Coordinates of C-alpha atoms in Angstrom, one line a residue:
Chain P
M1 CA -7.3 4.7 -9.7
S2 CA -7.4 5.4 -6.4
L3 CA -4.6 4.7 -3.6
A4 CA -4.8 5.0 0.4
L5 CA -2.3 4.4 3.1
R6 CA -3.2 3.3 6.1
D7 CA -1.1 3.5 9.6
V8 CA 1.7 2.8 7.0
S9 CA 5.6 2.0 8.6
R10 CA 9.3 1.2 7.7
T11 CA 11.6 -0.7 9.5
F12 CA 15.5 -1.4 8.3
N13 CA 17.2 -3.4 10.5
G14 CA 16.0 -1.3 14.1
T15 CA 15.4 1.7 12.5
T16 CA 12.3 3.5 11.7
A17 CA 11.9 5.0 8.4
V18 CA 9.2 6.5 7.9
Q19 CA 6.0 5.6 10.9
N20 CA 1.9 5.4 11.1
V21 CA 2.0 7.3 7.4
N22 CA -1.9 7.8 6.3
L23 CA -3.1 8.5 3.3
E24 CA -5.4 8.7 -0.1
V25 CA -5.9 10.0 -3.1
Q26 CA -9.2 9.6 -5.6
P27 CA -8.4 9.3 -9.1
G28 CA -6.5 11.3 -11.1
E29 CA -5.2 13.8 -8.5
I30 CA -1.7 14.6 -7.7
I31 CA 0.5 14.2 -5.2
G32 CA 4.0 15.5 -4.1
L33 CA 5.9 14.0 -1.0
L34 CA 8.0 16.2 0.2
G35 CA 10.9 16.6 2.4
T36 CA 14.0 17.0 3.0
S37 CA 16.6 13.9 2.4
G38 CA 16.5 10.6 4.4
C39 CA 12.8 11.2 5.6
G40 CA 11.1 8.0 3.6
K41 CA 9.6 9.5 0.4
S42 CA 11.9 7.2 -1.3
T43 CA 11.2 4.5 1.0
L44 CA 7.5 5.3 1.0
L45 CA 7.2 5.2 -2.7
R46 CA 9.6 1.8 -3.4
A47 CA 6.4 0.4 -0.7
I48 CA 3.6 1.5 -3.0
S49 CA 4.9 0.5 -6.2
G50 CA 5.4 -3.1 -4.7
L51 CA 9.3 -3.7 -5.3
D52 CA 9.5 -3.5 -0.8
P53 CA 7.3 -5.8 0.6
E54 CA 9.3 -5.2 3.5
Y55 CA 7.0 -2.5 4.9
D56 CA 4.0 -2.4 7.8
G57 CA -0.1 -1.4 7.4
E58 CA -2.1 -1.5 4.5
I59 CA -2.1 -0.4 0.9
E60 CA -4.8 -0.1 -0.8
I61 CA -4.9 0.6 -4.3
N62 CA -8.0 0.8 -6.4
G63 CA -10.1 -0.9 -3.6
T64 CA -7.5 -4.1 -3.3
V65 CA -5.3 -3.7 -1.0
S66 CA -1.5 -6.9 -1.8
K67 CA 1.9 -6.1 -0.6
E68 CA 2.8 -7.0 -5.0
I69 CA 3.5 -5.1 -7.9
H70 CA 0.4 -3.7 -9.6
D71 CA 0.8 -3.9 -13.0
T72 CA -0.9 -1.3 -13.8
T73 CA 2.2 0.7 -12.2
G74 CA 4.9 2.2 -13.2
F75 CA 7.5 3.7 -11.2
I76 CA 9.6 6.4 -13.0
F77 CA 13.3 5.9 -10.9
Q78 CA 15.6 8.4 -10.0
E79 CA 18.1 8.0 -13.0
P80 CA 16.5 6.9 -16.3
R81 CA 18.4 3.2 -16.4
L82 CA 17.9 2.5 -19.1
L83 CA 18.9 -1.4 -20.4
P84 CA 21.7 -0.4 -22.4
W85 CA 22.3 -3.5 -24.4
L86 CA 18.5 -1.9 -26.0
N87 CA 17.8 0.4 -28.0
V88 CA 15.8 4.0 -27.4
L89 CA 12.9 1.8 -29.8
D90 CA 13.8 -1.9 -27.6
N91 CA 14.0 0.2 -24.4
V92 CA 10.1 2.1 -24.7
T93 CA 8.6 -1.6 -25.2
F94 CA 10.2 -3.7 -22.6
G95 CA 7.6 -3.7 -20.6
L96 CA 5.2 -4.5 -23.7
T97 CA 3.7 -7.6 -24.3
G98 CA 1.4 -8.0 -28.0
S99 CA 3.0 -8.3 -31.2
R100 CA 6.1 -6.2 -32.7
K101 CA 4.2 -3.9 -35.3
D102 CA 1.9 -3.0 -32.2
K103 CA 4.1 -2.9 -29.0
E104 CA 7.1 -0.4 -32.1
N105 CA 3.7 1.6 -33.0
R106 CA 3.0 3.0 -29.3
A107 CA 6.7 3.4 -28.8
I108 CA 7.1 5.7 -31.3
D109 CA 4.4 7.2 -31.1
Y110 CA 4.9 7.8 -27.1
L111 CA 8.8 9.3 -27.8
E112 CA 6.5 11.4 -30.6
S113 CA 5.3 13.2 -27.3
V114 CA 8.4 13.0 -25.1
G115 CA 10.2 15.0 -28.4
L116 CA 13.2 12.3 -29.5
R117 CA 11.4 10.8 -32.1
G118 CA 13.6 10.0 -35.0
K119 CA 16.2 8.8 -31.8
E120 CA 14.5 5.5 -31.9
K121 CA 17.2 3.6 -33.3
L122 CA 20.7 5.3 -30.6
Y123 CA 21.8 3.2 -27.8
P124 CA 21.7 5.0 -24.7
R125 CA 25.4 5.3 -24.6
E126 CA 24.2 7.8 -27.2
L127 CA 21.7 10.4 -25.1
S128 CA 22.5 12.9 -22.6
G129 CA 21.1 13.1 -19.4
G130 CA 17.4 14.3 -19.9
M131 CA 17.2 12.5 -23.4
A132 CA 18.2 9.2 -21.5
Q133 CA 15.0 11.1 -18.3
R134 CA 12.9 11.4 -21.6
V135 CA 12.9 7.3 -22.8
A136 CA 13.0 6.4 -19.5
I137 CA 9.2 8.4 -19.2
A138 CA 8.1 7.6 -22.4
R139 CA 8.7 4.0 -21.2
A140 CA 6.6 4.5 -18.1
L141 CA 4.0 6.3 -19.7
V142 CA 4.1 3.4 -22.7
T143 CA 2.3 0.8 -20.4
S144 CA -0.8 3.6 -19.4
P145 CA -0.1 3.1 -16.3
E146 CA -2.9 3.9 -14.1
I147 CA -0.7 4.4 -11.1
L148 CA 2.6 6.9 -11.9
L149 CA 5.0 7.1 -8.8
L150 CA 8.5 9.2 -9.1
D151 CA 11.3 9.1 -7.5
E152 CA 13.1 12.3 -7.6
P153 CA 12.8 12.3 -11.4
F154 CA 14.0 15.3 -12.7
S155 CA 16.5 15.9 -10.2
A156 CA 20.2 15.2 -11.7
L157 CA 18.3 17.1 -14.7
D158 CA 19.0 21.6 -15.8
A159 CA 16.4 23.4 -15.1
F160 CA 15.4 23.6 -18.4
T161 CA 15.3 20.4 -19.6
K162 CA 13.4 20.1 -16.1
M163 CA 10.5 22.5 -16.8
Q164 CA 10.1 21.5 -20.0
L165 CA 9.7 17.4 -19.3
Q166 CA 7.4 19.4 -15.8
D167 CA 5.2 20.5 -18.6
L168 CA 5.5 17.5 -20.7
L169 CA 4.3 15.4 -17.4
L170 CA 0.9 17.8 -16.7
D171 CA 0.2 17.1 -20.9
V172 CA 0.4 13.4 -20.2
W173 CA -1.3 13.7 -17.2
K174 CA -4.2 16.2 -19.1
K175 CA -4.5 12.8 -21.3
Y176 CA -4.4 10.1 -19.6
Q177 CA -6.2 11.5 -16.4
S178 CA -3.7 9.5 -13.9
T179 CA -2.9 9.5 -10.2
I180 CA 0.5 10.3 -9.9
V181 CA 2.5 9.9 -6.9
L182 CA 5.6 12.7 -7.4
V183 CA 8.7 12.3 -4.2
T184 CA 10.9 15.7 -4.3
H185 CA 12.2 18.4 -3.0
D186 CA 12.2 20.5 -5.0
I187 CA 9.2 22.8 -3.6
D188 CA 9.0 24.2 -6.7
E189 CA 8.1 21.4 -8.9
A190 CA 5.8 20.2 -6.1
T191 CA 3.6 23.7 -5.8
Y192 CA 4.1 23.8 -10.3
L193 CA 2.5 19.8 -10.5
C194 CA 0.3 19.5 -7.0
D195 CA -3.1 19.3 -6.8
R196 CA -2.1 18.4 -2.6
V197 CA 1.1 18.5 -0.9
V198 CA 2.2 15.6 1.9
I199 CA 5.3 17.0 3.4
L200 CA 7.0 14.5 5.3
R201 CA 9.9 15.5 8.6
G202 CA 11.4 14.4 11.3
Q203 CA 13.3 10.7 11.5
P204 CA 11.4 8.6 11.4
G205 CA 10.1 10.3 8.9
E206 CA 5.6 11.5 9.5
V207 CA 3.3 13.4 8.1
E208 CA 3.8 17.1 9.8
K209 CA 1.1 18.7 7.3
E210 CA -0.8 18.8 4.4
V211 CA -1.1 21.9 1.1
T212 CA -3.5 21.9 -1.2
I213 CA -3.0 23.6 -4.3
E214 CA -5.9 24.9 -5.6
Q215 CA -4.9 26.9 -8.5
E216 CA -5.7 26.4 -11.9
R217 CA -3.8 25.0 -14.4
P218 CA -1.0 26.5 -16.5
R219 CA -0.1 27.7 -13.5
D220 CA 2.1 30.0 -13.5
R221 CA 6.2 29.3 -12.5
G222 CA 6.5 33.6 -10.8
S223 CA 3.1 34.0 -10.1
E224 CA 2.9 36.0 -5.7
E225 CA -0.1 33.0 -5.0
L226 CA 2.8 30.0 -5.7
A227 CA 5.5 32.3 -4.1
H228 CA 3.1 32.2 -1.1
L229 CA 2.4 29.0 -0.6
K230 CA 6.4 28.7 -1.0
S231 CA 7.2 30.3 2.2
E232 CA 4.4 28.6 3.9
I233 CA 5.8 24.9 2.8
L234 CA 9.2 26.6 3.9
E235 CA 8.5 27.8 7.7
S236 CA 6.7 24.2 7.8
L237 CA 10.3 22.6 7.3
D238 CA 12.3 24.7 9.0
L239 CA 15.1 22.7 10.2
S240 CA 15.2 25.3 13.2
K241 CA 12.2 24.2 14.2
Q242 CA 11.1 21.0 16.9
Chain Y
M1 CA 2.5 21.8 -27.0
A2 CA 3.2 21.2 -30.3
E3 CA 5.4 24.3 -29.7
Q4 CA 7.1 23.8 -27.0
Q5 CA 7.9 20.7 -28.5
N6 CA 9.8 22.1 -31.4
N7 CA 12.0 24.1 -28.1
V8 CA 12.5 20.1 -27.1
T9 CA 13.5 19.0 -31.0
A10 CA 15.2 21.9 -31.9
G11 CA 18.2 20.8 -30.1
Y12 CA 18.8 17.6 -31.8
V13 CA 16.5 15.3 -33.4
K14 CA 16.5 15.0 -37.0
P15 CA 19.0 12.8 -38.8
A16 CA 20.4 15.4 -41.5
P17 CA 22.9 14.5 -44.0
S18 CA 25.8 16.0 -42.2
E19 CA 25.1 12.7 -39.7
V20 CA 24.5 10.7 -42.9
R21 CA 28.5 12.2 -44.5
G22 CA 29.3 11.9 -40.8
K23 CA 28.3 7.7 -41.1
K24 CA 30.4 7.1 -44.4
A25 CA 33.3 9.7 -43.0
S26 CA 33.2 7.1 -39.7
I27 CA 33.6 3.8 -42.2
K28 CA 36.5 5.2 -44.4
K29 CA 38.5 6.4 -41.2
K30 CA 37.6 2.8 -39.9
K31 CA 39.3 1.4 -43.0
D32 CA 42.4 3.7 -42.8
S33 CA 42.7 2.9 -38.8
L34 CA 42.9 -1.0 -39.5
V35 CA 45.1 -0.5 -42.2
K36 CA 47.2 1.6 -39.9
T37 CA 47.5 -1.0 -36.9
V38 CA 47.7 -4.1 -39.4
F39 CA 50.8 -1.8 -40.7
M40 CA 52.1 -0.5 -37.0
G41 CA 52.0 -3.9 -35.5
S42 CA 54.3 -5.3 -37.9
I43 CA 56.7 -3.3 -38.5
I44 CA 58.9 -5.4 -35.4
P45 CA 58.0 -8.5 -36.2
V46 CA 58.8 -8.3 -39.3
L47 CA 63.1 -6.2 -38.9
L48 CA 63.4 -9.7 -36.2
I49 CA 62.5 -11.6 -38.6
I50 CA 64.9 -10.2 -41.0
I51 CA 67.6 -9.4 -38.7
W52 CA 66.7 -14.5 -37.8
E53 CA 66.9 -14.7 -41.7
I54 CA 70.5 -12.6 -42.1
L55 CA 72.4 -14.3 -39.2
C56 CA 71.2 -17.1 -39.9
R57 CA 72.7 -17.2 -43.5
A58 CA 75.9 -15.7 -42.0
G59 CA 76.4 -18.6 -40.2
V60 CA 76.6 -16.5 -36.8
V61 CA 73.6 -18.8 -35.5
P62 CA 73.5 -22.4 -36.4
S63 CA 71.6 -24.0 -38.5
N64 CA 70.7 -27.0 -36.4
Q65 CA 69.7 -24.4 -34.1
L66 CA 68.1 -22.0 -34.8
P67 CA 67.2 -23.1 -38.7
A68 CA 66.3 -19.6 -41.0
P69 CA 62.5 -18.4 -41.5
S70 CA 63.3 -20.2 -44.7
T71 CA 64.0 -23.5 -43.6
I72 CA 60.8 -23.4 -41.4
V73 CA 58.3 -21.4 -43.9
E74 CA 59.5 -24.2 -46.7
K75 CA 58.9 -26.9 -44.5
I76 CA 54.8 -25.9 -43.6
I77 CA 54.8 -25.9 -47.2
S78 CA 56.6 -29.3 -47.7
M79 CA 54.5 -30.7 -44.2
A80 CA 51.0 -29.3 -46.7
Q81 CA 52.1 -29.9 -50.1
D82 CA 52.5 -34.1 -48.1
G83 CA 48.3 -33.3 -46.5
S84 CA 50.4 -34.3 -43.1
L85 CA 50.1 -31.1 -41.6
W86 CA 46.0 -30.7 -41.8
G87 CA 45.9 -34.0 -40.1
H88 CA 47.7 -32.4 -37.4
V89 CA 46.5 -29.1 -37.9
W90 CA 43.2 -29.7 -38.0
I91 CA 42.7 -33.3 -34.7
T92 CA 44.5 -30.5 -32.1
T93 CA 41.5 -28.0 -32.7
Y94 CA 39.5 -30.2 -33.2
R95 CA 40.7 -31.5 -29.4
V96 CA 40.2 -27.8 -28.0
L97 CA 37.6 -27.3 -30.1
V98 CA 35.4 -30.3 -28.3
G99 CA 36.9 -29.2 -24.7
F100 CA 36.0 -25.7 -25.6
V101 CA 32.7 -26.9 -25.4
I102 CA 32.0 -29.1 -22.6
G103 CA 33.8 -27.5 -20.7
T104 CA 32.2 -24.0 -21.7
V105 CA 28.1 -25.5 -21.6
A106 CA 29.8 -26.8 -17.9
A107 CA 30.9 -23.6 -16.8
I108 CA 28.0 -21.6 -17.7
V109 CA 25.5 -24.5 -15.4
L110 CA 26.7 -24.8 -13.1
G111 CA 27.9 -20.8 -13.0
S112 CA 24.4 -20.1 -13.3
F113 CA 23.3 -22.2 -10.3
V114 CA 26.1 -20.7 -8.0
G115 CA 25.2 -16.7 -9.9
F116 CA 21.1 -18.1 -8.9
Y117 CA 21.6 -19.6 -5.9
K118 CA 22.5 -19.0 -2.3
K119 CA 21.7 -22.5 -1.7
A120 CA 23.8 -24.1 -4.5
E121 CA 26.7 -21.2 -3.8
Q122 CA 27.2 -22.3 -0.5
L123 CA 26.7 -25.8 -1.3
F124 CA 28.8 -25.9 -4.3
D125 CA 30.9 -23.0 -4.6
P126 CA 33.8 -23.9 -1.4
M127 CA 34.5 -27.4 -3.2
I128 CA 35.1 -25.2 -6.8
Q129 CA 37.2 -23.3 -5.4
A130 CA 39.0 -24.8 -4.0
F131 CA 40.2 -27.6 -7.6
R132 CA 40.8 -24.5 -8.8
S133 CA 43.7 -24.2 -6.5
I134 CA 45.7 -27.2 -7.8
P135 CA 46.9 -26.9 -10.6
S136 CA 44.6 -28.9 -13.7
L137 CA 47.7 -30.6 -15.4
A138 CA 48.1 -32.2 -11.6
W139 CA 45.3 -34.0 -13.6
V140 CA 47.5 -35.8 -16.7
P141 CA 48.2 -38.6 -14.9
L142 CA 45.1 -39.7 -12.9
F143 CA 43.0 -38.9 -16.3
I144 CA 45.5 -41.3 -18.7
L145 CA 44.8 -43.2 -16.1
W146 CA 41.1 -43.4 -15.7
L147 CA 40.4 -42.9 -19.6
G148 CA 43.4 -43.8 -21.6
I149 CA 45.8 -42.1 -23.9
G150 CA 43.1 -41.8 -26.7
E151 CA 41.0 -39.2 -26.6
T152 CA 38.8 -39.1 -24.4
S153 CA 41.4 -37.9 -21.5
K154 CA 42.9 -35.3 -23.8
V155 CA 39.7 -33.9 -24.1
T156 CA 38.5 -34.5 -20.4
M157 CA 41.2 -32.3 -20.3
I158 CA 40.5 -29.2 -22.0
A159 CA 36.9 -28.9 -20.4
V160 CA 38.5 -29.2 -18.2
G161 CA 41.1 -25.8 -18.0
V162 CA 38.3 -24.6 -19.8
F163 CA 35.7 -24.7 -17.2
F164 CA 38.2 -22.4 -14.4
P165 CA 37.7 -19.2 -16.2
V166 CA 34.7 -19.2 -18.1
Y167 CA 32.9 -20.5 -14.1
L168 CA 34.4 -17.6 -12.4
N169 CA 33.8 -15.5 -14.6
I170 CA 30.0 -16.2 -15.5
V171 CA 29.6 -16.2 -11.2
S172 CA 31.3 -12.8 -10.8
G173 CA 29.2 -11.7 -14.5
I174 CA 25.3 -12.6 -13.1
L175 CA 26.8 -11.6 -9.3
G176 CA 27.3 -8.4 -10.6
V177 CA 24.0 -7.1 -12.4
D178 CA 22.7 -4.1 -11.1
R179 CA 20.4 -4.3 -8.9
K180 CA 18.9 -1.7 -10.2
L181 CA 18.5 -2.6 -13.3
I182 CA 16.6 -5.7 -11.7
E183 CA 14.0 -3.5 -10.4
V184 CA 12.9 -1.7 -13.5
G185 CA 12.2 -5.6 -14.9
K186 CA 10.2 -6.7 -11.8
M187 CA 8.6 -3.2 -12.0
Y188 CA 7.2 -4.2 -15.9
G189 CA 6.2 -7.8 -14.1
L190 CA 8.6 -10.2 -15.3
N191 CA 8.7 -13.3 -13.3
T192 CA 11.9 -15.2 -12.0
L193 CA 12.6 -17.0 -15.6
Q194 CA 12.2 -13.6 -17.9
L195 CA 14.5 -11.4 -15.6
V196 CA 17.1 -14.2 -16.1
K197 CA 16.8 -14.3 -19.9
R198 CA 15.7 -10.2 -20.3
I199 CA 17.8 -8.9 -17.3
I200 CA 20.8 -11.0 -15.9
L201 CA 21.9 -12.9 -19.0
P202 CA 22.5 -9.1 -20.7
A203 CA 24.5 -8.1 -17.8
S204 CA 26.6 -10.7 -17.4
L205 CA 27.4 -11.1 -21.1
P206 CA 30.7 -8.5 -21.0
S207 CA 32.0 -10.9 -18.6
F208 CA 31.2 -13.9 -19.9
L209 CA 32.4 -13.3 -22.4
V210 CA 35.8 -11.9 -21.3
G211 CA 35.7 -15.6 -19.8
M212 CA 35.6 -17.5 -22.7
R213 CA 38.7 -15.6 -24.5
S214 CA 41.0 -16.8 -21.5
G215 CA 38.8 -20.4 -21.1
L216 CA 40.0 -21.1 -25.4
G217 CA 43.8 -19.1 -24.1
L218 CA 44.4 -22.2 -21.7
G219 CA 41.7 -25.2 -23.8
W220 CA 45.3 -24.0 -26.4
M221 CA 47.8 -24.9 -23.1
F222 CA 46.1 -28.1 -23.1
V223 CA 46.5 -29.4 -26.3
V224 CA 50.2 -29.3 -26.0
A225 CA 50.5 -30.4 -22.3
A226 CA 47.8 -33.7 -23.8
E227 CA 49.6 -34.4 -27.1
L228 CA 52.7 -34.6 -25.2
M229 CA 51.7 -36.8 -22.9
G230 CA 51.1 -39.0 -25.6
A231 CA 49.9 -38.2 -29.4
S232 CA 50.2 -40.5 -32.9
Q233 CA 49.1 -37.3 -34.7
G234 CA 48.1 -33.5 -33.8
L235 CA 50.8 -30.4 -33.5
G236 CA 52.0 -31.3 -30.0
F237 CA 52.6 -34.5 -31.5
L238 CA 54.7 -32.7 -34.4
L239 CA 56.9 -31.1 -30.6
V240 CA 57.9 -34.5 -29.8
F241 CA 58.9 -35.5 -33.2
G242 CA 60.5 -32.6 -33.9
Q243 CA 63.0 -33.2 -30.1
N244 CA 63.2 -37.7 -31.3
M245 CA 64.0 -35.9 -34.7
S246 CA 66.1 -33.4 -33.8
S247 CA 64.6 -30.6 -36.6
P248 CA 64.8 -27.5 -34.7
E249 CA 62.0 -27.0 -38.0
T250 CA 59.3 -29.1 -37.6
I251 CA 59.2 -27.8 -33.3
L252 CA 59.4 -24.4 -34.7
A253 CA 56.7 -24.9 -37.4
S254 CA 54.9 -26.4 -34.7
I255 CA 54.9 -23.3 -32.2
I256 CA 54.3 -20.7 -35.4
L257 CA 51.3 -23.2 -36.7
F258 CA 50.2 -23.2 -33.6
A259 CA 50.1 -18.7 -32.7
I260 CA 48.5 -18.3 -36.3
I261 CA 45.1 -20.8 -35.4
G262 CA 44.8 -19.3 -31.6
K263 CA 44.9 -16.0 -33.2
I264 CA 42.2 -16.4 -35.6
T265 CA 40.2 -18.7 -32.8
D266 CA 41.0 -15.8 -30.9
W267 CA 39.9 -13.0 -33.2
I268 CA 37.0 -14.9 -34.0
L269 CA 35.9 -14.7 -30.5
K270 CA 37.2 -10.9 -30.6
L271 CA 34.6 -10.7 -33.0
V272 CA 31.7 -12.1 -31.5
E273 CA 32.7 -9.8 -28.1
D274 CA 32.5 -6.5 -30.8
R275 CA 29.5 -7.9 -32.3
S276 CA 27.4 -8.1 -29.1
L277 CA 28.6 -5.5 -26.5
H278 CA 28.7 -2.8 -29.2
W279 CA 26.5 -1.4 -26.2
Q280 CA 28.7 -0.1 -24.3
D281 CA 30.7 2.5 -23.3
R282 CA 34.0 1.9 -24.0
L283 CA 36.9 3.8 -23.0
E284 CA 38.3 4.7 -27.7
K285 CA 41.2 5.3 -27.8

């Protein structure tokens, strides 16, 4: 599914958080929105998702412009946001419709792929942070979203879990060819995952630069090219530069 | 991928036999701790009752003022044997339950409106808050005047007493639902009704149950007031009857019966609470 942003701005009570963002995303592309905190990355993502309809400009999803929430869009939040009164399985089936049996089978497939098979009956309070975030990932993926929006989904996790889940995301992407928009402040994450990194800067945030990463996947986290890209991105993010 | 998944799973998955054993052990532990709780909780009451009995038998306290525990128990047993006990207990419990149900339902309806709609909050909440500051017992004469001294006025009073704590807790429960969870629901395209049913209600359930329990407590308080005012049957009537007959054992028997059924009904609600809120991440002492 394609996605296009045209002159998107968002103002909160007179303060502009992000302005004049233009972006074309091809179907199946992984886009990273990178920037320091407060430059409007998450604001932009919430506008795309439809959770925040108060923006100016146009957002076109698969040829239609609307400010509604699309049922083909999935959102993975920074925190797991599991419903504490439902067990893992019911949390994953939360967004599904259809017969109970079908829903559960689908959910179990996805739990398998996030490595949580056998944990269906646990309640969120019994999960570690990484496990809870994996349940949240399964919950977002189980509806087979054509556009997947991720708001710093791995930022609260330890380095190892983070790497595992990044690989998991790539596996899922390979399988379903979803279009992914990833908000992050982790440059390594952006260069490892994305086809294109959009760098936002300033307050109000504006697009500073786009960096295309053509390297084949699977990428080597320690490769020289990625290190090179990282220093290029760091340079354009440089806070001393005005 | 497969290998990576193994890595992922290796840490936690597979409900090993040790986990099953752990479960059995925890059930046993639960039983032990229940016995211990009952034992610990009853040491002081039992001691006090024994001292009381001894003091009465030794004649330190005049028995026409404070009868011995054994006399009170005898009184209860004799009332149970002649059948009058069940009538009193039943009618009082019945009044509380009917009043409780009416008060709770009214609170749910109004509380949900006020919780969900800004307009309803602006319209109703100030008035309800103003009514709340009237001590509910002050309504008694008016209700008796309007509704007579029959069942209606008693049940109405109890319902009024139950209404306020339930209402306040429902409203604060609904207003306190985490916006982040509501966003999850919205992301899955739930409409308002589905949001209420699948997110707002379960999320405000803990607060609702707290309200029900304090409402029930007030219900028992109000049934006494209602029955003191004028009744021909019921535990509250027994209190007045005991006073008029200058038979303290009747009064004390009635008080003890109040304690017992009050505790039982609260325990039932507590059970419902534990059942429906087992998912809560609470401090376990």
